[in-house]
Short mmCIF file of C-alpha atoms and ligand atoms in Angstrom, two decimals:
data_model
loop_
_atom_site.label_atom_id
_atom_site.label_comp_id
_atom_site.label_asym_id
_atom_site.label_seq_id
_atom_site.Cartn_x
_atom_site.Cartn_y
_atom_site.Cartn_z
CA MET A 1339 -40.08 -23.52 -17.35
CA PRO A 1340 -37.48 -26.10 -18.24
CA GLY A 1341 -36.12 -28.19 -15.34
CA ASN A 1342 -32.61 -27.50 -14.09
CA ASP A 1343 -31.14 -30.41 -16.05
CA GLU A 1344 -32.61 -29.13 -19.29
CA LEU A 1345 -31.43 -25.64 -18.55
CA ILE A 1346 -27.94 -26.91 -17.75
CA GLN A 1347 -27.86 -28.71 -21.08
CA ALA A 1348 -29.12 -25.69 -22.97
CA LEU A 1349 -26.58 -23.38 -21.37
CA SER A 1350 -23.73 -25.85 -22.00
CA ALA A 1351 -24.77 -26.01 -25.65
CA ALA A 1352 -24.92 -22.22 -25.87
CA LEU A 1353 -21.42 -21.96 -24.44
CA GLU A 1354 -20.03 -24.21 -27.17
CA SER A 1355 -20.49 -21.40 -29.64
CA ALA A 1356 -19.79 -18.52 -27.22
CA PRO A 1357 -17.26 -19.86 -24.70
CA GLY A 1358 -16.31 -16.36 -23.51
CA ASN A 1359 -19.80 -15.43 -22.31
CA VAL A 1360 -19.01 -15.05 -18.63
CA PRO A 1361 -22.53 -14.32 -17.28
CA VAL A 1362 -23.92 -17.42 -19.02
CA ARG A 1363 -21.08 -19.57 -17.76
CA LYS A 1364 -21.55 -18.25 -14.24
CA HIS A 1365 -25.26 -18.97 -14.46
CA LEU A 1366 -24.50 -22.52 -15.61
CA ALA A 1367 -22.03 -23.02 -12.76
CA ASP A 1368 -24.55 -21.66 -10.23
CA LEU A 1369 -27.12 -24.19 -11.47
CA LEU A 1370 -24.55 -26.97 -11.15
CA MET A 1371 -23.90 -25.88 -7.56
CA GLU A 1372 -27.64 -25.97 -6.83
CA ALA A 1373 -27.76 -29.47 -8.24
CA GLY A 1374 -24.88 -30.52 -5.96
CA ARG A 1375 -22.59 -31.12 -8.98
CA TYR A 1376 -19.69 -29.32 -7.36
CA THR A 1377 -16.84 -30.72 -9.46
CA GLU A 1378 -18.51 -29.61 -12.67
CA ALA A 1379 -19.36 -26.26 -11.15
CA GLU A 1380 -15.74 -25.81 -10.10
CA ARG A 1381 -14.64 -26.44 -13.68
CA GLU A 1382 -17.08 -23.86 -15.05
CA TYR A 1383 -16.06 -21.19 -12.52
CA ARG A 1384 -12.42 -21.79 -13.38
CA VAL A 1385 -13.09 -21.37 -17.09
CA ALA A 1386 -15.11 -18.21 -16.33
CA LEU A 1387 -12.12 -16.86 -14.42
CA ASP A 1388 -9.88 -17.45 -17.42
CA TYR A 1389 -12.04 -14.87 -19.20
CA ALA A 1390 -12.63 -12.60 -16.17
CA PRO A 1391 -9.63 -13.11 -13.89
CA TYR A 1392 -10.51 -10.27 -11.49
CA ASP A 1393 -14.15 -11.14 -10.93
CA ALA A 1394 -14.46 -11.35 -7.14
CA PRO A 1395 -18.00 -12.86 -7.01
CA ILE A 1396 -16.87 -15.72 -9.30
CA LYS A 1397 -13.79 -16.29 -7.14
CA LEU A 1398 -16.05 -16.49 -4.10
CA ARG A 1399 -18.24 -19.06 -5.85
CA LEU A 1400 -15.17 -21.05 -6.89
CA ALA A 1401 -13.99 -21.07 -3.28
CA GLU A 1402 -17.41 -22.37 -2.29
CA ALA A 1403 -17.20 -25.11 -4.91
CA TYR A 1404 -13.90 -26.25 -3.41
CA TYR A 1405 -15.26 -26.00 0.10
CA ARG A 1406 -18.23 -28.19 -0.82
CA GLN A 1407 -15.80 -30.79 -2.14
CA HIS A 1408 -14.00 -30.74 1.26
CA LYS A 1409 -11.01 -28.95 -0.21
CA ALA A 1410 -11.09 -26.33 2.51
CA GLN A 1411 -7.39 -25.45 2.16
CA VAL A 1412 -7.78 -24.44 -1.47
CA ALA A 1413 -10.89 -22.47 -0.57
CA VAL A 1414 -8.92 -20.65 2.14
CA MET A 1415 -6.21 -19.63 -0.34
CA ILE A 1416 -8.75 -18.02 -2.63
CA LEU A 1417 -10.66 -16.42 0.23
CA GLU A 1418 -7.53 -14.94 1.78
CA GLU A 1419 -6.74 -13.31 -1.53
CA LEU A 1420 -10.27 -11.85 -1.60
CA MET A 1421 -10.02 -10.70 2.02
CA ARG A 1422 -6.83 -8.84 1.21
CA GLY A 1423 -8.44 -7.16 -1.79
CA PRO A 1424 -10.60 -4.03 -1.85
CA ASN A 1425 -13.96 -4.09 -0.02
CA PRO A 1426 -14.46 -7.82 0.42
CA ALA A 1427 -18.11 -8.86 0.68
CA ALA A 1428 -19.48 -10.09 4.00
CA GLN A 1429 -20.07 -13.51 2.41
CA VAL A 1430 -16.32 -13.85 1.79
CA PHE A 1431 -15.70 -13.69 5.55
CA LEU A 1432 -18.59 -16.04 6.29
CA LEU A 1433 -17.32 -18.71 3.93
CA ALA A 1434 -13.78 -18.14 5.23
CA ALA A 1435 -15.08 -18.84 8.75
CA SER A 1436 -16.46 -22.23 7.65
CA ALA A 1437 -13.34 -23.05 5.61
CA TYR A 1438 -11.05 -22.14 8.50
CA VAL A 1439 -13.07 -24.41 10.82
CA GLU A 1440 -12.68 -27.29 8.41
CA SER A 1441 -8.97 -26.66 7.93
CA GLY A 1442 -8.35 -26.61 11.71
CA ALA A 1443 -7.86 -22.87 12.30
CA PRO A 1444 -10.65 -22.03 14.79
CA ASP A 1445 -9.27 -18.66 15.92
CA LEU A 1446 -9.04 -17.38 12.37
CA ALA A 1447 -12.54 -18.76 11.82
CA ALA A 1448 -13.87 -16.83 14.81
CA ARG A 1449 -12.31 -13.59 13.58
CA ALA A 1450 -13.61 -14.05 10.05
CA TYR A 1451 -17.07 -14.76 11.45
CA GLN A 1452 -16.97 -11.57 13.53
CA LYS A 1453 -16.10 -9.60 10.41
CA ALA A 1454 -18.91 -11.19 8.40
CA VAL A 1455 -21.55 -10.41 11.01
CA ALA A 1456 -20.20 -6.91 11.58
CA LEU A 1457 -20.62 -6.23 7.86
CA ASP A 1458 -24.00 -7.92 7.58
CA PRO A 1459 -25.81 -8.94 10.78
CA ALA A 1460 -28.29 -10.97 8.72
CA LEU A 1461 -25.51 -13.50 8.10
CA ALA A 1462 -25.46 -14.62 11.76
CA ASP A 1463 -25.40 -18.42 11.82
CA PRO A 1464 -25.97 -19.97 15.26
CA THR A 1465 -24.84 -23.45 14.13
CA LEU A 1466 -21.52 -22.15 12.87
CA GLU A 1467 -21.17 -19.88 15.87
CA GLN A 1468 -21.36 -22.89 18.21
CA GLN A 1469 -18.25 -24.36 16.63
CA LEU A 1470 -16.19 -21.22 17.19
CA PRO A 1471 -14.03 -20.38 20.19
CA ALA A 1472 -14.60 -17.08 21.99
CA VAL A 1473 -11.97 -14.58 20.82
CA PRO A 1474 -11.82 -10.92 21.79
CA PRO A 1475 -12.89 -8.53 19.03
CA GLU A 1476 -10.08 -7.62 16.67
CA THR A 1477 -7.83 -4.82 17.97
CA PRO A 1478 -5.46 -2.62 15.93
CA GLY A 1479 -2.35 -4.73 16.67
CA ASP A 1480 -3.92 -7.97 15.42
CA SER A 1481 -2.59 -9.82 12.42
CA PRO A 1482 -4.38 -12.23 10.05
CA PRO A 1483 -6.80 -13.15 8.71
CA ARG A 1484 -7.12 -9.69 7.26
CA ARG A 1485 -4.39 -7.29 8.01
CA ARG A 1486 -4.51 -4.08 6.08
CA PRO A 1487 -1.52 -1.77 6.20
CA GLU A 1488 -3.70 1.11 7.22
CA GLU A 1489 -7.17 1.78 8.32
CA LEU A 1490 -9.15 4.64 6.98
CA VAL A 1491 -10.45 6.36 10.05
CA PHE A 1492 -12.47 9.16 8.59
CA VAL A 1493 -12.50 11.74 5.89
CA ALA A 1494 -11.73 15.25 7.00
CA VAL A 1495 -14.19 17.86 5.89
CA ASP A 1496 -13.92 21.60 5.73
CA ASP A 1497 -15.37 23.94 8.34
CA ALA A 1498 -18.78 23.97 6.77
CA GLY A 1499 -18.65 20.16 7.00
CA MET A 1500 -19.16 19.90 3.27
CA THR A 1501 -16.12 19.38 1.09
CA PRO A 1502 -13.82 16.45 1.87
CA VAL A 1503 -10.35 17.81 2.63
CA ALA A 1504 -8.27 14.67 3.09
CA ASP A 1505 -8.36 11.05 4.13
CA ILE A 1506 -7.14 10.40 7.61
CA GLU A 1507 -5.66 7.05 8.48
CA ARG A 1508 -4.60 5.35 11.68
CA PRO A 1509 -1.73 3.27 10.30
CA GLN A 1510 -1.02 -0.18 11.63
CA VAL A 1511 2.46 -0.37 10.17
CA ALA A 1512 5.48 0.78 12.15
CA PHE A 1513 9.25 0.86 11.61
CA ASN A 1514 9.38 -2.93 11.99
CA ASP A 1515 7.42 -3.18 8.77
CA VAL A 1516 10.01 -1.14 6.87
CA GLY A 1517 12.95 -3.15 5.57
CA GLY A 1518 16.39 -1.46 5.66
CA MET A 1519 16.41 2.38 5.74
CA GLU A 1520 18.09 2.37 9.16
CA LYS A 1521 19.74 5.76 8.71
CA LEU A 1522 16.50 7.39 7.62
CA LYS A 1523 14.64 5.85 10.56
CA GLU A 1524 17.21 7.37 12.90
CA ASP A 1525 16.91 10.80 11.24
CA ILE A 1526 13.15 10.66 11.57
CA ARG A 1527 13.40 9.65 15.22
CA ILE A 1528 15.68 12.55 16.07
CA LYS A 1529 14.05 15.23 14.00
CA ILE A 1530 10.42 14.24 14.15
CA ILE A 1531 9.63 11.64 16.79
CA TYR A 1532 11.71 12.58 19.85
CA PRO A 1533 10.58 16.22 19.91
CA LEU A 1534 7.06 14.82 20.20
CA THR A 1535 7.77 12.09 22.73
CA HIS A 1536 10.41 13.94 24.82
CA PRO A 1537 9.38 17.62 24.63
CA GLN A 1538 10.92 18.50 28.01
CA LEU A 1539 14.34 17.22 27.00
CA TYR A 1540 14.27 19.22 23.78
CA LYS A 1541 13.18 22.36 25.63
CA ALA A 1542 15.96 21.88 28.19
CA TYR A 1543 18.50 22.02 25.37
CA GLY A 1544 16.79 25.01 23.86
CA LYS A 1545 15.66 23.08 20.80
CA THR A 1546 12.15 23.53 19.56
CA ALA A 1547 10.25 21.17 17.38
CA GLY A 1548 9.43 22.38 13.91
CA GLY A 1549 10.36 21.95 10.35
CA GLY A 1550 10.21 18.70 8.51
CA ILE A 1551 12.08 16.18 6.48
CA LEU A 1552 12.02 16.15 2.72
CA MET A 1553 12.72 12.76 1.18
CA TYR A 1554 13.66 12.36 -2.44
CA GLY A 1555 14.61 9.45 -4.60
CA PRO A 1556 13.43 7.05 -7.29
CA PRO A 1557 9.78 5.93 -7.31
CA GLY A 1558 8.63 2.98 -5.25
CA CYS A 1559 11.54 3.01 -2.79
CA GLY A 1560 9.48 3.43 0.34
CA LYS A 1561 9.06 7.19 0.93
CA THR A 1562 5.32 6.95 1.49
CA HIS A 1563 5.71 3.67 3.30
CA ILE A 1564 8.12 5.08 5.88
CA ALA A 1565 5.99 8.21 6.34
CA ARG A 1566 3.00 6.01 7.11
CA ALA A 1567 5.15 3.87 9.42
CA THR A 1568 6.30 7.02 11.25
CA ALA A 1569 2.68 7.72 12.15
CA GLY A 1570 2.23 4.08 13.20
CA GLU A 1571 5.38 4.23 15.29
CA VAL A 1572 3.98 7.06 17.45
CA ARG A 1573 0.33 6.01 17.12
CA ALA A 1574 -0.48 9.29 15.42
CA ASN A 1575 -3.00 10.00 12.71
CA PHE A 1576 -1.72 10.04 9.16
CA MET A 1577 -2.84 12.55 6.56
CA PRO A 1578 -1.36 11.79 3.14
CA ILE A 1579 -1.70 14.67 0.69
CA GLY A 1580 -0.92 14.54 -3.03
CA LEU A 1581 0.01 18.16 -3.64
CA HIS A 1582 -1.11 18.09 -7.25
CA ASP A 1583 -4.64 17.50 -5.96
CA VAL A 1584 -4.51 20.51 -3.67
CA LEU A 1585 -3.35 23.04 -6.19
CA ASP A 1586 -6.19 24.70 -7.94
CA MET A 1587 -6.25 26.76 -11.08
CA TYR A 1588 -8.37 29.46 -9.43
CA ILE A 1589 -6.33 32.23 -7.90
CA GLY A 1590 -6.48 32.07 -4.12
CA GLN A 1591 -8.11 28.65 -3.94
CA SER A 1592 -4.84 26.72 -3.52
CA GLU A 1593 -3.92 28.87 -0.54
CA ARG A 1594 -7.32 28.24 1.03
CA ASN A 1595 -6.95 24.49 0.42
CA LEU A 1596 -3.54 24.47 2.08
CA HIS A 1597 -4.82 26.42 5.06
CA LYS A 1598 -7.69 23.97 5.54
CA LEU A 1599 -5.30 21.03 5.43
CA PHE A 1600 -3.01 22.43 8.07
CA GLU A 1601 -5.96 23.43 10.24
CA GLN A 1602 -7.33 19.93 9.99
CA ALA A 1603 -3.95 18.43 10.90
CA ARG A 1604 -3.70 20.69 13.97
CA ARG A 1605 -7.17 19.63 15.08
CA ILE A 1606 -6.34 15.93 14.97
CA ALA A 1607 -2.79 16.16 16.38
CA PRO A 1608 -0.73 14.14 16.98
CA CYS A 1609 -0.68 13.75 13.27
CA VAL A 1610 1.86 13.05 10.54
CA LEU A 1611 1.09 15.36 7.66
CA PHE A 1612 2.69 13.86 4.59
CA PHE A 1613 3.02 15.87 1.39
CA ASP A 1614 3.74 13.77 -1.64
CA GLU A 1615 4.75 15.32 -5.00
CA VAL A 1616 6.05 18.39 -3.18
CA ASP A 1617 7.73 19.42 -6.45
CA ALA A 1618 4.28 20.64 -7.50
CA LEU A 1619 5.13 23.68 -5.37
CA GLY A 1620 8.09 24.52 -7.55
CA SER A 1621 8.12 27.90 -9.14
CA SER A 1622 11.09 26.76 -11.20
CA ARG A 1623 8.90 24.53 -13.31
CA THR A 1624 6.19 27.08 -14.02
CA ASP A 1625 6.30 29.64 -16.76
CA LEU A 1626 6.35 33.35 -16.02
CA ARG A 1627 2.61 33.78 -16.21
CA HIS A 1628 2.19 31.37 -13.36
CA TYR A 1629 5.19 32.58 -11.44
CA SER A 1630 3.51 35.13 -9.19
CA ALA A 1631 0.47 32.93 -8.48
CA MET A 1632 2.82 30.15 -7.48
CA ARG A 1633 4.79 32.46 -5.19
CA HIS A 1634 1.60 33.17 -3.22
CA VAL A 1635 0.97 29.48 -2.80
CA ILE A 1636 4.53 28.85 -1.66
CA ASN A 1637 4.35 31.71 0.82
CA GLN A 1638 1.13 30.33 2.21
CA PHE A 1639 2.74 26.92 2.56
CA LEU A 1640 5.73 28.41 4.35
CA SER A 1641 3.69 30.43 6.81
CA GLU A 1642 1.55 27.40 7.59
CA MET A 1643 4.72 25.41 8.16
CA ASP A 1644 6.20 28.11 10.37
CA GLY A 1645 2.97 28.13 12.35
CA VAL A 1646 2.82 31.92 12.13
CA ASP A 1647 -0.71 32.44 13.40
CA THR A 1648 -1.02 29.28 15.37
CA SER A 1649 1.06 26.45 16.82
CA ASN A 1650 1.90 23.32 14.94
CA GLU A 1651 2.50 21.35 18.09
CA GLY A 1652 1.97 17.66 17.50
CA VAL A 1653 1.93 18.07 13.71
CA LEU A 1654 4.84 16.16 12.20
CA ILE A 1655 5.60 17.16 8.66
CA LEU A 1656 7.17 14.88 6.09
CA ALA A 1657 7.35 15.45 2.37
CA ALA A 1658 8.51 13.49 -0.63
CA THR A 1659 9.34 14.00 -4.26
CA ASN A 1660 10.78 12.12 -7.19
CA ALA A 1661 11.86 15.43 -8.73
CA PRO A 1662 13.80 17.39 -6.10
CA TRP A 1663 15.23 19.64 -8.81
CA TYR A 1664 11.81 21.29 -9.17
CA VAL A 1665 11.33 21.95 -5.45
CA ASP A 1666 11.45 25.63 -4.63
CA THR A 1667 14.60 26.49 -2.69
CA ALA A 1668 12.63 28.54 -0.12
CA LEU A 1669 11.22 25.28 1.16
CA ARG A 1670 14.67 24.10 2.10
CA ARG A 1671 15.54 26.95 4.44
CA PRO A 1672 16.14 26.37 8.19
CA GLY A 1673 12.99 25.62 10.14
CA ARG A 1674 11.31 24.25 7.05
CA PHE A 1675 12.52 21.20 5.20
CA ASP A 1676 16.02 21.69 6.46
CA ARG A 1677 16.74 17.97 6.26
CA VAL A 1678 16.73 16.78 2.67
CA ILE A 1679 17.35 13.07 2.55
CA PHE A 1680 18.05 10.80 -0.38
CA VAL A 1681 16.09 7.55 -0.19
CA PRO A 1682 18.08 5.13 -2.31
CA PRO A 1683 16.85 1.86 -3.72
CA PRO A 1684 17.25 -0.95 -1.19
CA ASP A 1685 20.61 -2.74 -1.13
CA ALA A 1686 20.85 -6.54 -1.02
CA ALA A 1687 20.40 -6.75 2.77
CA ALA A 1688 17.43 -4.36 2.65
CA ARG A 1689 15.88 -6.31 -0.25
CA GLU A 1690 16.20 -9.45 1.82
CA ALA A 1691 14.54 -7.70 4.78
CA ILE A 1692 11.74 -6.31 2.58
CA LEU A 1693 11.02 -9.75 1.12
CA ARG A 1694 10.89 -11.24 4.61
CA ILE A 1695 8.35 -8.62 5.64
CA MET A 1696 6.30 -9.12 2.50
CA LEU A 1697 6.20 -12.90 2.83
CA ALA A 1698 5.79 -13.00 6.61
CA GLU A 1699 2.09 -13.68 6.46
CA LYS A 1700 2.00 -15.65 3.24
CA PRO A 1701 2.02 -19.45 2.97
CA ALA A 1702 5.73 -19.78 2.20
CA LYS A 1703 8.30 -22.48 2.98
CA ALA A 1704 12.09 -22.49 3.32
CA ILE A 1705 12.61 -19.36 1.25
CA ASP A 1706 16.25 -18.60 0.46
CA TYR A 1707 16.00 -14.89 1.27
CA HIS A 1708 19.71 -14.34 0.97
CA ARG A 1709 19.76 -15.60 -2.61
CA LEU A 1710 16.68 -13.58 -3.56
CA GLY A 1711 18.24 -10.47 -2.03
CA GLN A 1712 21.27 -11.01 -4.24
CA GLU A 1713 19.34 -11.74 -7.43
CA THR A 1714 17.01 -8.75 -7.28
CA LYS A 1715 19.67 -6.13 -7.90
CA GLY A 1716 18.19 -2.79 -8.94
CA PHE A 1717 14.68 -3.62 -7.65
CA SER A 1718 12.75 -1.01 -5.71
CA GLY A 1719 10.42 -1.95 -2.83
CA ALA A 1720 7.49 -1.56 -5.21
CA ASP A 1721 9.23 -3.83 -7.77
CA LEU A 1722 9.71 -6.45 -5.04
CA LYS A 1723 6.04 -6.17 -4.15
CA GLY A 1724 5.18 -6.75 -7.82
CA LEU A 1725 7.46 -9.78 -7.85
CA VAL A 1726 5.82 -11.32 -4.79
CA ASP A 1727 2.35 -10.61 -6.19
CA SER A 1728 3.10 -12.32 -9.49
CA ALA A 1729 4.69 -15.33 -7.77
CA ILE A 1730 1.54 -15.68 -5.67
CA GLU A 1731 -0.66 -15.26 -8.71
CA LEU A 1732 1.18 -18.07 -10.52
CA LYS A 1733 0.98 -20.27 -7.44
CA LEU A 1734 -2.71 -19.66 -7.08
CA GLN A 1735 -3.39 -20.54 -10.69
CA ASP A 1736 -1.41 -23.72 -10.17
CA ALA A 1737 -3.37 -24.54 -7.01
CA MET A 1738 -6.64 -24.00 -8.82
CA ARG A 1739 -5.55 -26.21 -11.70
CA ARG A 1740 -4.41 -29.03 -9.48
CA GLY A 1741 -6.87 -28.57 -6.67
CA VAL A 1742 -4.02 -28.79 -4.15
CA PRO A 1743 -2.56 -25.75 -2.41
CA ALA A 1744 1.16 -25.60 -1.89
CA PRO A 1745 3.29 -23.03 -0.08
CA LEU A 1746 5.41 -20.58 -2.00
CA VAL A 1747 9.02 -21.71 -2.42
CA THR A 1748 12.19 -19.96 -3.63
CA GLN A 1749 11.77 -21.41 -7.10
CA ASP A 1750 8.38 -19.68 -7.50
CA LEU A 1751 9.96 -16.29 -6.85
CA LEU A 1752 12.85 -17.06 -9.17
CA ALA A 1753 10.38 -18.05 -11.88
CA ALA A 1754 8.48 -14.76 -11.43
CA LEU A 1755 11.81 -12.91 -11.45
CA LYS A 1756 12.45 -14.04 -15.04
CA GLU A 1757 9.49 -11.90 -16.17
CA ALA A 1758 10.14 -8.94 -13.84
CA ARG A 1759 12.03 -5.76 -14.71
CA PRO A 1760 13.29 -3.13 -12.26
CA THR A 1761 11.81 0.30 -12.87
CA ILE A 1762 14.26 2.80 -11.43
CA LYS A 1763 17.01 3.07 -14.06
CA GLU A 1764 15.34 5.95 -15.82
CA TRP A 1765 15.17 8.02 -12.64
CA PHE A 1766 18.91 7.65 -12.13
CA ALA A 1767 19.64 8.73 -15.69
CA THR A 1768 17.94 12.08 -14.96
CA ALA A 1769 19.22 12.40 -11.39
CA ARG A 1770 22.77 11.78 -12.53
CA ASN A 1771 22.63 14.80 -14.83
CA TYR A 1772 21.35 17.09 -12.08
CA ALA A 1773 23.89 15.67 -9.63
CA LEU A 1774 26.75 16.32 -12.06
CA TYR A 1775 25.75 19.69 -13.47
CA SER A 1776 23.44 21.33 -10.95
CA ASN A 1777 24.57 20.17 -7.55
CA GLU A 1778 24.18 23.42 -5.58
CA GLY A 1779 25.29 23.12 -1.99
CA GLY A 1780 26.13 19.46 -2.53
CA LEU A 1781 22.43 18.67 -2.49
CA TYR A 1782 22.89 15.55 -4.59
CA ASP A 1783 26.16 14.32 -3.10
CA ASP A 1784 24.37 11.24 -1.79
CA VAL A 1785 23.17 10.40 -5.30
CA LEU A 1786 26.73 10.68 -6.63
CA GLU A 1787 27.96 8.58 -3.74
CA PHE A 1788 25.35 5.97 -4.49
CA LEU A 1789 26.29 5.86 -8.17
CA LYS A 1790 29.88 5.17 -7.19
CA LEU A 1791 28.87 2.09 -5.20
CA PRO A 1792 29.01 -1.28 -6.97
CA GLU A 1793 25.19 -1.51 -6.81
CA GLY A 1794 24.70 1.99 -8.17
CA ARG A 1795 27.26 1.65 -10.97
CA SER A 1796 25.45 -1.27 -12.50
CA LEU A 1797 22.04 0.42 -12.57
P1 LIG B 2720 6.56 7.10 -5.21
O1 LIG B 2720 7.72 8.01 -5.32
O2 LIG B 2720 6.21 6.44 -6.50
O3 LIG B 2720 5.38 7.68 -4.47
P2 LIG B 2720 7.51 5.79 -2.83
O4 LIG B 2720 8.98 5.98 -2.71
O5 LIG B 2720 6.63 6.65 -1.99
O6 LIG B 2720 7.09 5.84 -4.34
P3 LIG B 2720 6.17 3.60 -1.65
O7 LIG B 2720 4.82 3.91 -2.20
O8 LIG B 2720 6.40 3.89 -0.21
O9 LIG B 2720 7.28 4.27 -2.54
O10 LIG B 2720 6.55 2.07 -1.89
C1 LIG B 2720 5.80 1.25 -2.75
C2 LIG B 2720 5.51 -0.07 -2.03
O11 LIG B 2720 6.73 -0.80 -1.91
C3 LIG B 2720 4.99 0.12 -0.60
O12 LIG B 2720 3.60 0.06 -0.54
C4 LIG B 2720 5.59 -1.03 0.15
O13 LIG B 2720 4.73 -2.15 0.07
C5 LIG B 2720 6.83 -1.41 -0.63
N1 LIG B 2720 8.05 -0.96 0.02
C6 LIG B 2720 8.90 -0.02 -0.46
N2 LIG B 2720 9.97 0.11 0.34
C7 LIG B 2720 9.78 -0.77 1.34
C8 LIG B 2720 10.55 -1.09 2.51
N3 LIG B 2720 11.71 -0.50 2.77
N4 LIG B 2720 10.06 -2.05 3.34
C9 LIG B 2720 8.90 -2.67 3.08
N5 LIG B 2720 8.13 -2.40 2.00
C10 LIG B 2720 8.56 -1.47 1.15
#
């Protein structure tokens, strides 16, 4: 067995001819860590990440290399990115706890430590624990270090307890986390939330709850986000359903799937049942062979919505589509989706508000939100999210290169903006045609109105 030094030399030599061999480079860096040669290890992990930029274990090791060099702040930046990502390992939280201690954030350290031990009790470290303040266990309203927009509570299964029906979330976002959309929030309050929270008042005026709101508009403009926030607002469960996934080619199966979904929603009420891609229920887009099968599915959907055999009390129904022109008109009758609401792209003030929300928990300094709101004309919420993500990515690369973390500033977002393109123009090209030539009942008046506005005209 060669000694570590020999092995390090051999691996370095091997990498000269195969620099992109990530496992070998990681092995070399691990050996350098073992030998206490942290600066060299850091360099090797960084090169490895050039070849495998999404490799979470290597990022964790890189964070450790920084931590060992007493660069706890840089380590924290990398670890926070990992904690925000999918399924972070318990070790990520453990190292974050140590890095937070060193960077003077004991409360965050205590929370991260709790998470680490909850995920893997074997990681308990009495020495570290002694340095941590007592904090109550994390509760749903808590913010960093790791704040996910929603928490998966459980997966609904069918009556036999076998087939998963839908994911059920307990969202931790509410209307405060939705930028702009004030009119839509008010519509949702009146139509969906108040009947639930003030049932007596509604009964007194002879109004019954029921029906839902159908939102339509370009992709990425917050339809799903506001549906999730509606559930958060009333602390209800949230069941998001992609309708394409429910529809089944076997005759009768789609109806059964729909029935199970509604049954499940009734069982876990109060619940926001959110149907995305509701245009999948459109008979207008199917050919004649499928027409009658689709009619059965639509009828099933309608009777579930009407609560024919059973009550839908506490089940709040929202739906969304990017293609309202395919939605079957029967769905729009009174008592069903009798409110059809256009969700436009955010205007400058809403873009400003969205960016504030998105950057609220990021290391950012003196951001000129007003200017960014103005310069992101035509951007959807999802486009803005992409913009923030790429600005952070660039900043992180810079921090890794220089070994010094720095907060995000306006210039970083403007730099990322040069590479970013809004994605909603195409939707408006199609919608405009429907609005001009197939605007039954003034359904698309809001789209036409929007296109007349200065913002809309320049899309
Ligand atoms: P699609 O039609 O493609 O399903 P959508 O209209 O449902 O899109 P969302 O998925 O809700 O759009 O939005 C995409 C992302 O953009 C959200 O996860 C959220 O982070 C962000 N976003 C959109 N609108 C807003 C908003 N008004 N406030 C805060 N964030 C927003």
